[in-house]
Amino acid sequence: MEKTPENASQAAAAPLKLFGSWASSYTHRVQLALRLKGLEFAYAEEDLGNKSGELLRLNPVYKKVPVLVHGGRALPESVIILQYLDDAWPETRPLLPADAFDRALARFWCHFADDKLGPAVGAVFASTGEDQEAAVRQVHENLALIEAELRDGAFRGRRFFGGDDVGLLDVVLGCGSYWLAVFEEVTGVRLVDADAFPLFHSWLHDFEALDEVRETIPAIDRLLEYARGVRHMLLGLAGAGDAAASSTTATPTEAPAAAAPPAPAADIAVDI
Amino acid sequence: MGAEILKKDLVLLDFWISPFGQRCRIALAEKGIPYEYSEQDLLGTKSDLLLCSNPVHKKIPVLLHDGRPICESLVILNYLEDAFPEASYPRLLPPSDEPYARAQARFWAAYTDRVYDVGTKLWKLKGEAQVQARAEFAQVLRNLDGELGDKAFFGGEAFGFVDAALAPHTAWLPSYERYGELSVEETAPRLAAWARRCGERESVAKSLHSPEKVDEFINLLKKFYGIE
């Protein structure tokens, strides 16, 4: 739908400010999307262990990053922010495909990334021994599903999930997948085998080679140092028993995509 | 497009008392889109059609449009907005030249999942965990009450996307009140009034089952999970 000149200039003129955290893959999603759209934005780093009053005011429901403020209006939740950017700047490098069914697929797999793959990777990071082995199997099962879609399913023959260019699902899966290599290094566990998941592996390689992505993802040694610190703390807490379950301290709850210890109530979802 | 939609073009794989399936039934009814309803056996053996259509989660609801599956209730609701555009069908989301209102609608529609997730904890958990769940549930109600404010519907004057997402959960509220030892009327009076208002809409009245049936179903689930 064509924007009236009034709306278009309003959208262009209003300033953008992103509240985020440097190690949060959810924050990276929004930074990347803004860069893909060629949009200027101000950035405010939040200390997740000591959240600002402003953040709590902007996102009272979840109290999380990222929050994008556009012309004074607050938008939380990364996938919602990304769709907002498409609605507000429809002519510039759309993130969602045009076709209704393709859009549904993109949304479905974004949910999968956040509800299944992310928590499974987080569980690998937060556990050891047999629990970790089970978590690794879960990650492999999830990656296998994505690999199958790339091989002979919905994304067959595509360079990116979005097609020739990156789209919503690339941004969502991509910003977070760099943790796979980091966690492999820190835990010594094999997660993305190039032989087992060749198409996922080559997609990730192409994604990480993009200029806008290189501009967004923090340097690997910063991520490694951060992950080592979190793992050390998680394992220390796990040793202390149930203290690990409610992670009120700092960074783990938000930073690596779901690197928090698995919630004790995670298995109570009713399967209907 | 202009082609008349035939019932067989759209098939909804669903389960009678699922609030997630009911979201889709309500949205389809509000938009005046004909479809074929297909009840799925979830407690026994899942059908081949369901397993093929949603191999990843093996869950309902699934909407089949000309044989192609769309899975997950909110994905389906967004799909209906995209595939059956405003020119011919009433829209549930705000118009595309109101991006902020659309983002708000998507945010709150996703938030309504909390009613089911936290509500489930009320009857599944015991002791300290249940006490925590009760406090959490009261906060969910207050958040929804606050967002609704003095509007007739979450969408404003017209029934919209968030209303369709939340309406099915109203049938579960009396059970949650009992297990949660709380009162929706006291905690969230505007939400309580909204629930009554929704119940008067044909799309909602025809899709929902009674709170008594919901309570019976919860008892069934409790047996299934071995909960006293």
Short mmCIF file of C-alpha atoms in Angstrom, two decimals:
data_model
loop_
_atom_site.label_atom_id
_atom_site.label_comp_id
_atom_site.label_asym_id
_atom_site.label_seq_id
_atom_site.Cartn_x
_atom_site.Cartn_y
_atom_site.Cartn_z
CA MET A 1 0.00 0.00 0.00
CA GLU A 2 1.50 3.31 -1.04
CA LYS A 3 2.44 5.71 1.68
CA THR A 4 1.06 9.22 1.45
CA PRO A 5 3.87 11.80 1.19
CA GLU A 6 2.95 12.90 4.72
CA ASN A 7 3.38 9.44 6.22
CA ALA A 8 6.58 8.74 4.29
CA SER A 9 8.30 11.92 5.40
CA GLN A 10 7.11 11.39 8.96
CA ALA A 11 8.63 7.92 8.95
CA ALA A 12 11.88 9.15 7.44
CA ALA A 13 12.17 12.09 9.81
CA ALA A 14 11.44 10.44 13.15
CA PRO A 15 14.58 9.32 14.97
CA LEU A 16 15.34 5.69 15.76
CA LYS A 17 16.95 4.59 19.02
CA LEU A 18 17.77 1.01 19.91
CA PHE A 19 18.18 -0.18 23.49
CA GLY A 20 20.20 -3.37 23.50
CA SER A 21 22.97 -5.47 24.92
CA TRP A 22 26.21 -6.14 23.02
CA ALA A 23 26.10 -9.93 23.48
CA SER A 24 22.37 -10.35 22.87
CA SER A 25 21.54 -12.08 19.59
CA TYR A 26 18.05 -10.57 19.79
CA THR A 27 19.66 -7.13 19.78
CA HIS A 28 21.87 -8.13 16.83
CA ARG A 29 18.77 -9.08 14.84
CA VAL A 30 17.46 -5.52 15.07
CA GLN A 31 20.87 -3.90 14.42
CA LEU A 32 21.30 -6.06 11.35
CA ALA A 33 17.80 -5.35 10.05
CA LEU A 34 18.32 -1.60 10.50
CA ARG A 35 21.60 -1.84 8.57
CA LEU A 36 20.03 -3.93 5.81
CA LYS A 37 17.37 -1.25 5.45
CA GLY A 38 20.02 1.47 5.45
CA LEU A 39 18.49 3.20 8.47
CA GLU A 40 20.43 5.43 10.84
CA PHE A 41 19.89 4.78 14.51
CA ALA A 42 21.18 5.75 17.91
CA TYR A 43 22.19 2.95 20.26
CA ALA A 44 22.05 2.68 24.04
CA GLU A 45 23.88 -0.21 25.73
CA GLU A 46 21.97 -1.67 28.66
CA ASP A 47 23.64 -3.35 31.60
CA LEU A 48 21.33 -6.34 31.98
CA GLY A 49 22.42 -6.77 35.56
CA ASN A 50 21.31 -3.23 36.31
CA LYS A 51 18.60 -2.24 33.88
CA SER A 52 17.89 1.43 33.38
CA GLY A 53 14.66 3.01 34.53
CA GLU A 54 14.12 4.04 30.93
CA LEU A 55 14.21 0.45 29.68
CA LEU A 56 11.76 -0.66 32.35
CA ARG A 57 9.47 2.18 31.35
CA LEU A 58 9.74 1.31 27.64
CA ASN A 59 9.19 -2.43 28.11
CA PRO A 60 7.19 -2.86 31.32
CA VAL A 61 5.75 -6.22 30.32
CA TYR A 62 9.00 -8.13 29.66
CA LYS A 63 11.67 -5.67 30.89
CA LYS A 64 14.01 -6.95 28.19
CA VAL A 65 16.19 -5.80 25.33
CA PRO A 66 15.93 -5.10 22.49
CA VAL A 67 13.50 -2.20 22.42
CA LEU A 68 13.37 0.06 19.38
CA VAL A 69 12.05 3.56 19.93
CA HIS A 70 10.76 5.29 16.83
CA GLY A 71 9.48 8.83 17.09
CA GLY A 72 8.98 8.33 20.81
CA ARG A 73 7.03 5.04 20.47
CA ALA A 74 8.48 1.87 21.98
CA LEU A 75 8.62 -1.46 20.16
CA PRO A 76 9.78 -4.56 22.04
CA GLU A 77 10.31 -8.16 20.83
CA SER A 78 12.82 -8.64 18.02
CA VAL A 79 10.62 -10.51 15.51
CA ILE A 80 7.86 -7.95 15.98
CA ILE A 81 10.36 -5.11 15.51
CA LEU A 82 11.58 -6.69 12.26
CA GLN A 83 8.03 -6.91 10.91
CA TYR A 84 7.46 -3.32 12.00
CA LEU A 85 10.48 -2.20 9.96
CA ASP A 86 8.97 -3.87 6.91
CA ASP A 87 5.59 -2.21 7.51
CA ALA A 88 7.16 1.22 8.09
CA TRP A 89 9.71 0.99 5.23
CA PRO A 90 8.03 -1.31 2.72
CA GLU A 91 9.99 -0.19 -0.34
CA THR A 92 13.43 -0.74 1.16
CA ARG A 93 14.86 -4.29 0.99
CA PRO A 94 11.81 -6.14 2.38
CA LEU A 95 12.55 -8.73 5.04
CA LEU A 96 9.35 -10.71 4.55
CA PRO A 97 8.54 -12.32 1.20
CA ALA A 98 5.60 -11.01 -0.81
CA ASP A 99 3.68 -14.29 -1.03
CA ALA A 100 1.27 -15.04 1.85
CA PHE A 101 2.28 -18.71 2.14
CA ASP A 102 6.01 -17.90 2.09
CA ARG A 103 5.40 -15.32 4.81
CA ALA A 104 3.68 -17.98 6.92
CA LEU A 105 6.66 -20.31 6.44
CA ALA A 106 9.11 -17.58 7.47
CA ARG A 107 7.08 -16.86 10.62
CA PHE A 108 6.73 -20.57 11.44
CA TRP A 109 10.48 -21.17 11.25
CA CYS A 110 11.21 -18.01 13.26
CA HIS A 111 9.06 -19.47 16.05
CA PHE A 112 10.98 -22.73 15.66
CA ALA A 113 14.29 -20.90 16.03
CA ASP A 114 13.09 -19.19 19.22
CA ASP A 115 11.01 -21.98 20.78
CA LYS A 116 13.03 -25.08 19.86
CA LEU A 117 16.53 -24.51 18.46
CA GLY A 118 17.51 -21.61 20.72
CA PRO A 119 16.54 -23.31 24.01
CA ALA A 120 18.17 -26.58 22.87
CA VAL A 121 21.46 -24.80 22.19
CA GLY A 122 21.13 -23.03 25.53
CA ALA A 123 20.59 -26.37 27.25
CA VAL A 124 23.83 -27.74 25.75
CA PHE A 125 25.65 -24.74 27.11
CA ALA A 126 24.16 -24.99 30.59
CA SER A 127 24.66 -28.72 31.17
CA THR A 128 27.26 -31.46 31.39
CA GLY A 129 27.47 -35.23 31.10
CA GLU A 130 24.35 -37.18 30.15
CA ASP A 131 22.09 -34.12 30.29
CA GLN A 132 24.36 -32.41 27.81
CA GLU A 133 24.38 -35.46 25.54
CA ALA A 134 20.59 -35.39 25.46
CA ALA A 135 20.64 -31.66 24.72
CA VAL A 136 23.13 -32.16 21.88
CA ARG A 137 20.87 -34.82 20.34
CA GLN A 138 18.02 -32.31 20.52
CA VAL A 139 20.09 -29.67 18.72
CA HIS A 140 21.02 -32.17 16.02
CA GLU A 141 17.37 -33.16 15.56
CA ASN A 142 16.41 -29.50 15.19
CA LEU A 143 19.23 -28.75 12.74
CA ALA A 144 18.27 -31.85 10.76
CA LEU A 145 14.77 -30.44 10.31
CA ILE A 146 16.16 -27.19 8.95
CA GLU A 147 18.66 -29.05 6.76
CA ALA A 148 15.80 -31.09 5.30
CA GLU A 149 13.90 -27.93 4.36
CA LEU A 150 17.02 -26.56 2.66
CA ARG A 151 17.62 -29.83 0.84
CA ASP A 152 14.18 -30.78 -0.45
CA GLY A 153 11.58 -28.70 1.37
CA ALA A 154 10.38 -25.12 1.48
CA PHE A 155 13.85 -23.58 1.01
CA ARG A 156 15.17 -25.99 -1.62
CA GLY A 157 17.74 -24.50 -3.97
CA ARG A 158 17.99 -21.15 -2.21
CA ARG A 159 21.15 -19.38 -1.23
CA PHE A 160 19.41 -17.73 1.71
CA PHE A 161 16.12 -18.57 3.43
CA GLY A 162 14.82 -15.32 1.94
CA GLY A 163 15.88 -16.38 -1.58
CA ASP A 164 18.68 -14.56 -3.41
CA ASP A 165 18.82 -11.98 -0.65
CA VAL A 166 18.58 -12.35 3.13
CA GLY A 167 15.17 -12.11 4.76
CA LEU A 168 13.48 -12.31 8.14
CA LEU A 169 14.41 -15.94 8.78
CA ASP A 170 18.06 -15.41 7.83
CA VAL A 171 18.29 -12.55 10.31
CA VAL A 172 16.56 -14.54 13.07
CA LEU A 173 18.50 -17.79 12.56
CA GLY A 174 21.73 -16.12 11.61
CA CYS A 175 21.93 -13.87 14.65
CA GLY A 176 22.32 -16.63 17.14
CA SER A 177 23.96 -19.27 14.97
CA TYR A 178 27.38 -17.76 15.66
CA TRP A 179 26.89 -19.07 19.21
CA LEU A 180 27.09 -22.61 17.80
CA ALA A 181 30.78 -22.22 16.99
CA VAL A 182 31.41 -20.38 20.25
CA PHE A 183 29.68 -23.03 22.37
CA GLU A 184 31.50 -25.78 20.48
CA GLU A 185 34.78 -24.15 21.43
CA VAL A 186 33.81 -23.56 25.06
CA THR A 187 32.11 -26.90 25.82
CA GLY A 188 34.14 -29.10 23.46
CA VAL A 189 30.94 -30.48 21.95
CA ARG A 190 30.30 -30.85 18.20
CA LEU A 191 27.14 -29.00 17.15
CA VAL A 192 27.27 -28.03 13.47
CA ASP A 193 29.05 -30.76 11.58
CA ALA A 194 29.73 -29.63 8.00
CA ASP A 195 29.25 -33.24 6.89
CA ALA A 196 25.97 -33.80 8.73
CA PHE A 197 24.53 -30.36 7.91
CA PRO A 198 26.24 -29.23 4.67
CA LEU A 199 23.54 -26.84 3.48
CA PHE A 200 23.07 -25.19 6.89
CA HIS A 201 26.85 -24.89 7.15
CA SER A 202 27.21 -23.22 3.74
CA TRP A 203 24.24 -20.91 4.39
CA LEU A 204 25.82 -19.78 7.66
CA HIS A 205 29.11 -19.16 5.90
CA ASP A 206 27.43 -16.99 3.23
CA PHE A 207 25.40 -15.16 5.89
CA GLU A 208 28.43 -14.34 8.02
CA ALA A 209 30.30 -13.04 4.94
CA LEU A 210 27.81 -10.21 4.35
CA ASP A 211 29.11 -6.73 5.15
CA GLU A 212 26.13 -5.79 7.30
CA VAL A 213 26.49 -9.03 9.30
CA ARG A 214 30.23 -8.52 9.84
CA GLU A 215 29.41 -5.02 11.07
CA THR A 216 26.88 -6.40 13.56
CA ILE A 217 28.26 -9.58 15.11
CA PRO A 218 30.85 -8.96 17.83
CA ALA A 219 34.42 -10.23 17.41
CA ILE A 220 34.74 -13.95 18.10
CA ASP A 221 37.24 -13.55 20.94
CA ARG A 222 34.88 -11.20 22.80
CA LEU A 223 32.09 -13.78 22.40
CA LEU A 224 34.40 -16.60 23.53
CA GLU A 225 35.52 -14.71 26.61
CA TYR A 226 31.93 -13.87 27.45
CA ALA A 227 30.72 -17.44 26.92
CA ARG A 228 33.52 -18.89 29.06
CA GLY A 229 32.51 -16.60 31.90
CA VAL A 230 28.83 -17.52 31.65
CA ARG A 231 29.53 -21.25 31.43
CA HIS A 232 31.77 -21.08 34.46
CA MET A 233 29.04 -19.31 36.39
CA LEU A 234 26.25 -21.65 35.21
CA LEU A 235 28.19 -24.76 36.15
CA GLY A 236 29.07 -23.22 39.48
CA LEU A 237 25.40 -22.48 40.11
CA ALA A 238 24.31 -25.92 38.91
CA GLY A 239 26.65 -27.38 41.48
CA ALA A 240 24.77 -25.34 44.09
CA GLY A 241 21.48 -26.98 43.12
CA ASP A 242 18.19 -25.18 42.44
CA ALA A 243 19.83 -21.77 42.58
CA ALA A 244 20.51 -22.21 38.87
CA ALA A 245 16.84 -22.37 38.02
CA SER A 246 15.87 -18.77 38.62
CA SER A 247 18.59 -16.74 37.03
CA THR A 248 17.96 -13.27 38.36
CA THR A 249 21.56 -12.21 37.94
CA ALA A 250 22.82 -10.36 34.97
CA THR A 251 23.46 -11.42 31.52
CA PRO A 252 22.71 -15.13 31.10
CA THR A 253 18.97 -14.71 30.80
CA GLU A 254 19.15 -12.49 27.77
CA ALA A 255 22.50 -12.68 26.14
CA PRO A 256 23.27 -15.79 24.14
CA ALA A 257 19.98 -16.86 22.67
CA ALA A 258 18.46 -18.71 25.62
CA ALA A 259 21.71 -19.63 27.34
CA ALA A 260 19.87 -19.62 30.67
CA PRO A 261 19.60 -22.95 32.44
CA PRO A 262 16.49 -24.76 31.26
CA ALA A 263 13.50 -23.68 33.34
CA PRO A 264 12.26 -26.35 35.72
CA ALA A 265 8.74 -25.98 34.38
CA ALA A 266 9.81 -26.34 30.75
CA ASP A 267 8.21 -29.75 30.43
CA ILE A 268 4.78 -28.82 31.69
CA ALA A 269 3.44 -27.45 28.38
CA VAL A 270 0.27 -29.34 27.63
CA ASP A 271 0.56 -31.01 24.27
CA ILE A 272 -2.80 -30.45 22.58
CA MET B 1 -8.50 -12.87 -7.27
CA GLY B 2 -12.28 -12.80 -7.32
CA ALA B 3 -12.70 -16.57 -7.41
CA GLU B 4 -15.26 -17.82 -4.93
CA ILE B 5 -13.70 -19.71 -2.07
CA LEU B 6 -15.08 -23.16 -1.70
CA LYS B 7 -15.23 -24.92 1.64
CA LYS B 8 -12.93 -27.66 0.39
CA ASP B 9 -10.20 -25.13 -0.48
CA LEU B 10 -9.63 -24.63 3.22
CA VAL B 11 -9.47 -27.39 5.79
CA LEU B 12 -8.80 -26.71 9.46
CA LEU B 13 -7.26 -29.60 11.41
CA ASP B 14 -8.37 -28.91 14.94
CA PHE B 15 -9.35 -30.31 18.34
CA TRP B 16 -12.72 -29.39 19.77
CA ILE B 17 -11.64 -27.69 22.99
CA SER B 18 -8.27 -26.29 21.91
CA PRO B 19 -8.17 -22.53 22.47
CA PHE B 20 -5.49 -22.31 19.75
CA GLY B 21 -7.80 -23.97 17.23
CA GLN B 22 -10.65 -21.76 18.38
CA ARG B 23 -8.60 -18.66 17.55
CA CYS B 24 -8.58 -19.82 13.93
CA ARG B 25 -12.29 -20.67 13.91
CA ILE B 26 -13.09 -17.21 15.28
CA ALA B 27 -10.85 -15.44 12.76
CA LEU B 28 -12.29 -17.42 9.84
CA ALA B 29 -15.83 -16.63 10.99
CA GLU B 30 -15.10 -12.94 11.55
CA LYS B 31 -13.62 -12.71 8.05
CA GLY B 32 -16.51 -14.66 6.53
CA ILE B 33 -14.25 -17.31 5.01
CA PRO B 34 -15.83 -20.76 4.48
CA TYR B 35 -13.81 -23.82 5.46
CA GLU B 36 -14.12 -27.47 6.32
CA TYR B 37 -13.57 -28.36 9.98
CA SER B 38 -11.70 -31.60 10.62
CA GLU B 39 -11.69 -32.90 14.19
CA GLN B 40 -8.43 -34.65 15.06
CA ASP B 41 -7.95 -37.47 17.55
CA LEU B 42 -5.12 -36.17 19.74
CA LEU B 43 -5.54 -38.38 22.75
CA GLY B 44 -5.53 -41.55 20.66
CA THR B 45 -3.63 -41.96 17.38
CA LYS B 46 -2.81 -38.87 15.36
CA SER B 47 -3.98 -39.03 11.75
CA ASP B 48 -1.54 -39.41 8.84
CA LEU B 49 -2.87 -36.12 7.49
CA LEU B 50 -1.92 -34.29 10.69
CA LEU B 51 1.50 -35.97 10.88
CA CYS B 52 2.23 -35.10 7.22
CA SER B 53 0.91 -31.57 7.52
CA ASN B 54 2.81 -30.67 10.68
CA PRO B 55 5.75 -33.08 10.84
CA VAL B 56 7.79 -30.68 13.00
CA HIS B 57 5.38 -30.36 15.92
CA LYS B 58 2.59 -32.85 15.11
CA LYS B 59 0.11 -30.40 16.63
CA ILE B 60 -3.13 -28.67 15.74
CA PRO B 61 -4.23 -26.21 14.55
CA VAL B 62 -3.14 -26.67 10.95
CA LEU B 63 -4.86 -24.80 8.13
CA LEU B 64 -4.65 -26.50 4.75
CA HIS B 65 -5.16 -24.06 1.88
CA ASP B 66 -5.38 -25.88 -1.45
CA GLY B 67 -3.54 -28.70 0.30
CA ARG B 68 -0.66 -26.56 1.59
CA PRO B 69 -0.28 -26.53 5.37
CA ILE B 70 0.04 -23.47 7.56
CA CYS B 71 0.84 -24.34 11.18
CA GLU B 72 0.49 -22.52 14.52
CA SER B 73 -2.47 -20.39 15.47
CA LEU B 74 -0.89 -16.93 15.25
CA VAL B 75 0.92 -17.82 12.01
CA ILE B 76 -2.50 -18.87 10.68
CA LEU B 77 -4.12 -15.64 11.86
CA ASN B 78 -1.40 -13.56 10.17
CA TYR B 79 -1.76 -15.74 7.06
CA LEU B 80 -5.49 -15.04 6.85
CA GLU B 81 -4.73 -11.31 6.90
CA ASP B 82 -2.16 -11.68 4.11
CA ALA B 83 -4.01 -14.18 1.91
CA PHE B 84 -7.52 -12.73 2.25
CA PRO B 85 -6.88 -9.05 1.88
CA GLU B 86 -8.88 -6.11 3.07
CA ALA B 87 -10.44 -5.37 -0.32
CA SER B 88 -12.78 -8.34 0.03
CA TYR B 89 -12.68 -9.41 3.68
CA PRO B 90 -12.95 -7.62 7.02
CA ARG B 91 -9.46 -7.21 8.47
CA LEU B 92 -8.50 -8.10 12.02
CA LEU B 93 -5.12 -6.38 12.05
CA PRO B 94 -4.86 -2.58 11.83
CA PRO B 95 -4.26 -1.36 8.25
CA SER B 96 -0.77 -1.53 6.74
CA ASP B 97 -0.31 2.24 6.90
CA GLU B 98 -0.46 2.01 10.69
CA PRO B 99 2.70 0.01 11.38
CA TYR B 100 2.86 0.87 15.07
CA ALA B 101 -0.72 -0.26 15.70
CA ARG B 102 0.04 -3.50 13.84
CA ALA B 103 3.15 -4.09 15.94
CA GLN B 104 1.11 -3.50 19.10
CA ALA B 105 -1.52 -5.99 17.91
CA ARG B 106 1.12 -8.64 17.17
CA PHE B 107 2.81 -8.04 20.51
CA TRP B 108 -0.36 -8.43 22.55
CA ALA B 109 -1.66 -11.36 20.51
CA ALA B 110 1.59 -13.22 21.29
CA TYR B 111 1.27 -12.15 24.93
CA THR B 112 -2.15 -13.79 25.23
CA ASP B 113 -0.36 -17.18 25.06
CA ARG B 114 0.67 -16.41 28.66
CA VAL B 115 -2.92 -16.95 29.81
CA TYR B 116 -2.69 -20.60 28.75
CA ASP B 117 0.94 -21.16 29.73
CA VAL B 118 0.65 -19.67 33.20
CA GLY B 119 -2.93 -20.89 33.64
CA THR B 120 -1.72 -24.44 33.06
CA LYS B 121 0.76 -24.05 35.91
CA LEU B 122 -2.15 -23.24 38.23
CA TRP B 123 -3.57 -26.77 37.95
CA LYS B 124 -0.35 -28.64 37.22
CA LEU B 125 1.94 -27.38 39.96
CA LYS B 126 1.79 -27.63 43.71
CA GLY B 127 3.36 -25.92 46.70
CA GLU B 128 5.72 -23.00 46.24
CA ALA B 129 5.64 -23.29 42.44
CA GLN B 130 1.86 -22.95 42.46
CA VAL B 131 2.02 -19.90 44.73
CA GLN B 132 4.45 -18.31 42.28
CA ALA B 133 2.19 -19.22 39.36
CA ARG B 134 -0.78 -17.57 41.09
CA ALA B 135 1.11 -14.30 41.45
CA GLU B 136 2.26 -14.54 37.85
CA PHE B 137 -1.27 -15.20 36.62
CA ALA B 138 -2.68 -12.20 38.49
CA GLN B 139 -0.02 -10.04 36.81
CA VAL B 140 -0.94 -11.40 33.37
CA LEU B 141 -4.57 -10.45 34.01
CA ARG B 142 -3.56 -6.98 35.18
CA ASN B 143 -1.36 -6.45 32.12
CA LEU B 144 -4.22 -7.40 29.79
CA ASP B 145 -6.67 -5.27 31.75
CA GLY B 146 -4.29 -2.32 31.47
CA GLU B 147 -3.80 -2.76 27.74
CA LEU B 148 -7.54 -3.03 27.13
CA GLY B 149 -8.20 0.07 29.18
CA ASP B 150 -11.57 1.62 28.52
CA LYS B 151 -11.80 0.37 24.94
CA ALA B 152 -14.63 -1.93 23.90
CA PHE B 153 -12.13 -4.32 22.32
CA PHE B 154 -8.34 -4.60 22.21
CA GLY B 155 -8.67 -3.52 18.59
CA GLY B 156 -10.53 -0.36 19.61
CA GLU B 157 -14.16 -0.04 18.63
CA ALA B 158 -14.00 -3.13 16.45
CA PHE B 159 -13.18 -6.74 17.37
CA GLY B 160 -9.66 -7.41 16.13
CA PHE B 161 -6.55 -9.56 16.09
CA VAL B 162 -5.83 -9.54 19.83
CA ASP B 163 -9.50 -10.13 20.64
CA ALA B 164 -9.52 -13.23 18.41
CA ALA B 165 -6.31 -14.47 20.04
CA LEU B 166 -7.57 -14.01 23.60
CA ALA B 167 -11.29 -14.83 23.33
CA PRO B 168 -10.90 -18.65 23.50
CA HIS B 169 -9.06 -18.40 26.81
CA THR B 170 -12.12 -16.80 28.44
CA ALA B 171 -13.74 -20.26 28.69
CA TRP B 172 -10.80 -21.36 30.84
CA LEU B 173 -10.98 -18.40 33.24
CA PRO B 174 -13.51 -19.90 35.70
CA SER B 175 -11.22 -22.96 36.10
CA TYR B 176 -8.17 -20.73 36.52
CA GLU B 177 -10.06 -18.72 39.13
CA ARG B 178 -10.75 -21.88 41.11
CA TYR B 179 -7.22 -23.33 40.87
CA GLY B 180 -5.67 -19.92 41.27
CA GLU B 181 -7.88 -18.81 44.14
CA LEU B 182 -8.44 -15.47 42.50
CA SER B 183 -11.22 -13.46 40.93
CA VAL B 184 -10.95 -12.05 37.42
CA GLU B 185 -13.70 -9.56 38.26
CA GLU B 186 -11.61 -8.20 41.15
CA THR B 187 -8.16 -8.40 39.54
CA ALA B 188 -9.14 -7.28 36.05
CA PRO B 189 -12.68 -5.87 35.95
CA ARG B 190 -12.43 -4.37 32.47
CA LEU B 191 -11.13 -7.66 31.13
CA ALA B 192 -14.05 -9.47 32.79
CA ALA B 193 -16.51 -7.13 31.07
CA TRP B 194 -14.67 -7.63 27.76
CA ALA B 195 -14.97 -11.41 28.17
CA ARG B 196 -18.74 -11.10 28.55
CA ARG B 197 -18.89 -8.79 25.52
CA CYS B 198 -16.92 -11.29 23.43
CA GLY B 199 -19.17 -14.13 24.46
CA GLU B 200 -22.06 -12.30 22.82
CA ARG B 201 -20.39 -12.37 19.40
CA GLU B 202 -21.58 -15.15 17.13
CA SER B 203 -18.06 -16.13 16.04
CA VAL B 204 -17.00 -16.60 19.65
CA ALA B 205 -20.23 -18.18 20.94
CA LYS B 206 -20.13 -20.77 18.16
CA SER B 207 -16.45 -21.64 18.65
CA LEU B 208 -16.16 -21.91 22.41
CA HIS B 209 -17.25 -24.69 24.73
CA SER B 210 -18.69 -24.07 28.17
CA PRO B 211 -16.48 -23.52 31.21
CA GLU B 212 -17.99 -26.75 32.60
CA LYS B 213 -16.68 -28.69 29.62
CA VAL B 214 -13.29 -27.01 30.02
CA ASP B 215 -13.18 -28.00 33.67
CA GLU B 216 -14.00 -31.61 32.75
CA PHE B 217 -11.23 -31.53 30.17
CA ILE B 218 -8.72 -30.24 32.72
CA ASN B 219 -9.65 -33.18 34.96
CA LEU B 220 -8.99 -35.48 32.01
CA LEU B 221 -5.58 -33.90 31.47
CA LYS B 222 -4.79 -34.20 35.16
CA LYS B 223 -5.45 -37.94 34.99
CA PHE B 224 -3.34 -38.14 31.85
CA TYR B 225 -0.41 -36.47 33.64
CA GLY B 226 -0.98 -38.32 36.89
CA ILE B 227 -1.80 -35.20 38.87
CA GLU B 228 -4.10 -35.35 41.87
#
